[in-house]
mmCIF file of C-alpha atoms in Angstrom:
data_model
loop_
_atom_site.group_PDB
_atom_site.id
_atom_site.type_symbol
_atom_site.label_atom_id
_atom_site.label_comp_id
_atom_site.label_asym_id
_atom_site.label_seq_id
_atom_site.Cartn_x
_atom_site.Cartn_y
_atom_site.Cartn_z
ATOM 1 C CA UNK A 1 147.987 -1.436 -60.668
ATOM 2 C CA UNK A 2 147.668 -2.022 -56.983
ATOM 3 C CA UNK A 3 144.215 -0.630 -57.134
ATOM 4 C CA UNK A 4 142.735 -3.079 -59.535
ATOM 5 C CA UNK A 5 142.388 -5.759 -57.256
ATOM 6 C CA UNK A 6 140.390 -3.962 -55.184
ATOM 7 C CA UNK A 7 138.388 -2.919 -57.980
ATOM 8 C CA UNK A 8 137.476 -6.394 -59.222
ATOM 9 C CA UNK A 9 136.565 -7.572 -55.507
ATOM 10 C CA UNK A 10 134.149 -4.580 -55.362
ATOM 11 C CA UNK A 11 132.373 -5.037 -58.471
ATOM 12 C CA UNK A 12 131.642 -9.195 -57.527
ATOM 13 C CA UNK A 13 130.250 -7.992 -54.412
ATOM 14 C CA UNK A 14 128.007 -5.346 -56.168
ATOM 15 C CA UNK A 15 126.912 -8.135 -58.496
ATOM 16 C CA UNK A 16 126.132 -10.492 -55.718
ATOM 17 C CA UNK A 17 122.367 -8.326 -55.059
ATOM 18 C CA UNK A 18 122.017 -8.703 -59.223
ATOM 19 C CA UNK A 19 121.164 -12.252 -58.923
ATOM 20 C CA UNK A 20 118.341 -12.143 -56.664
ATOM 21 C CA UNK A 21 116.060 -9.693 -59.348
ATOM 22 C CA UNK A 22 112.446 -11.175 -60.169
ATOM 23 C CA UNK A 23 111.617 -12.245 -63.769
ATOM 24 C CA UNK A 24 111.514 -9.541 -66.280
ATOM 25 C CA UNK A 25 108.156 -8.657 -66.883
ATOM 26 C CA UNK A 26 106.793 -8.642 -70.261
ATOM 27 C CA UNK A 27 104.031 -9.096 -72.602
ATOM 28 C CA UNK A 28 102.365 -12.221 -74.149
ATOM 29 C CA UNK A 29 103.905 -10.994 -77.732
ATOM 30 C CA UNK A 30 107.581 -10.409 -76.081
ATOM 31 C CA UNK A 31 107.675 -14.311 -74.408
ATOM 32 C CA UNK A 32 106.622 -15.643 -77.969
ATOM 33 C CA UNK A 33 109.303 -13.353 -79.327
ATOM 34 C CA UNK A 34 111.733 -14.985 -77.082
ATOM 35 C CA UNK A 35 110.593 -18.332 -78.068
ATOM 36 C CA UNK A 36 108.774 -19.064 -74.687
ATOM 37 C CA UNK A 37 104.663 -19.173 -74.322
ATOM 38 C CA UNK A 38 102.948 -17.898 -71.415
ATOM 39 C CA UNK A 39 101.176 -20.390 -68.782
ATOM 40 C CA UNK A 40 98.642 -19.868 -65.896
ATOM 41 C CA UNK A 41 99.990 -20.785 -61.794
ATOM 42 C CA UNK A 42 103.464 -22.690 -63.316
ATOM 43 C CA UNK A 43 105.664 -23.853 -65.859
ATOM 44 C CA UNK A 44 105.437 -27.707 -67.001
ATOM 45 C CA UNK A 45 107.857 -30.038 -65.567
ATOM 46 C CA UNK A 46 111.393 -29.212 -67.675
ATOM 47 C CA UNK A 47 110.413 -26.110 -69.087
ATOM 48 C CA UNK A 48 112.270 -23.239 -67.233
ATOM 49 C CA UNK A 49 110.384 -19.654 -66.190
ATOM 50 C CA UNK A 50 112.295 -16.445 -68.538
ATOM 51 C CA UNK A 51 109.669 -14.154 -67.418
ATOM 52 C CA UNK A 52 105.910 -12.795 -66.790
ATOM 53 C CA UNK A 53 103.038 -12.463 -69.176
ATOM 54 C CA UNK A 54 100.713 -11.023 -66.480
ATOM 55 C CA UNK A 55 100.350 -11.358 -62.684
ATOM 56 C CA UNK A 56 99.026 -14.621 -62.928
ATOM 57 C CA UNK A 57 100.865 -15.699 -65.797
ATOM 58 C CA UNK A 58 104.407 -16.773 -66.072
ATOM 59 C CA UNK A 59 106.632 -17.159 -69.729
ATOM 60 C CA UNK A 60 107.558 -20.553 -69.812
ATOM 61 C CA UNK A 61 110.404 -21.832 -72.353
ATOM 62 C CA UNK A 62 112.248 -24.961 -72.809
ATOM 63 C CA UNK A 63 115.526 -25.279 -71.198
ATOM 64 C CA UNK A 64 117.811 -26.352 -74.210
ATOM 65 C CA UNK A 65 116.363 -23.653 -76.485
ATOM 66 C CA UNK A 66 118.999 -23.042 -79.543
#
């Protein structure tokens, strides 16, 4: 029991270096599948970046998406 403590505080600060992964790359089919579209340089003002649809191409979907 003593030990689980310890356990817990190790796994946040292996999850710390999660956070900081790039975008999931992915096709133009997969963002539509997701509910996003894909959009050249940046996403429109409000609409939040889930991924990439090339490398000049980001998935772009709205940020209150049900």
């Amino acid at each position: 029991m003593r030990i689980l403590p310890v356990l817990c505080a190790l796994l946040l600060l292996m999850l710390q270096g999660v956070t900081g992964l790039p975008p999931v790359r992915a096709s133009a089919q997969d963002c539509e599948r997701r509910g996003g579209f894909c959009s050249h340089h940046s996403c429109p003002p409000g609409i939040g970046r889930i991924g990439l649809c090339s490398e000049q191409e980001f998935c772009c979907r709205m940020r209150w998406y049900p």
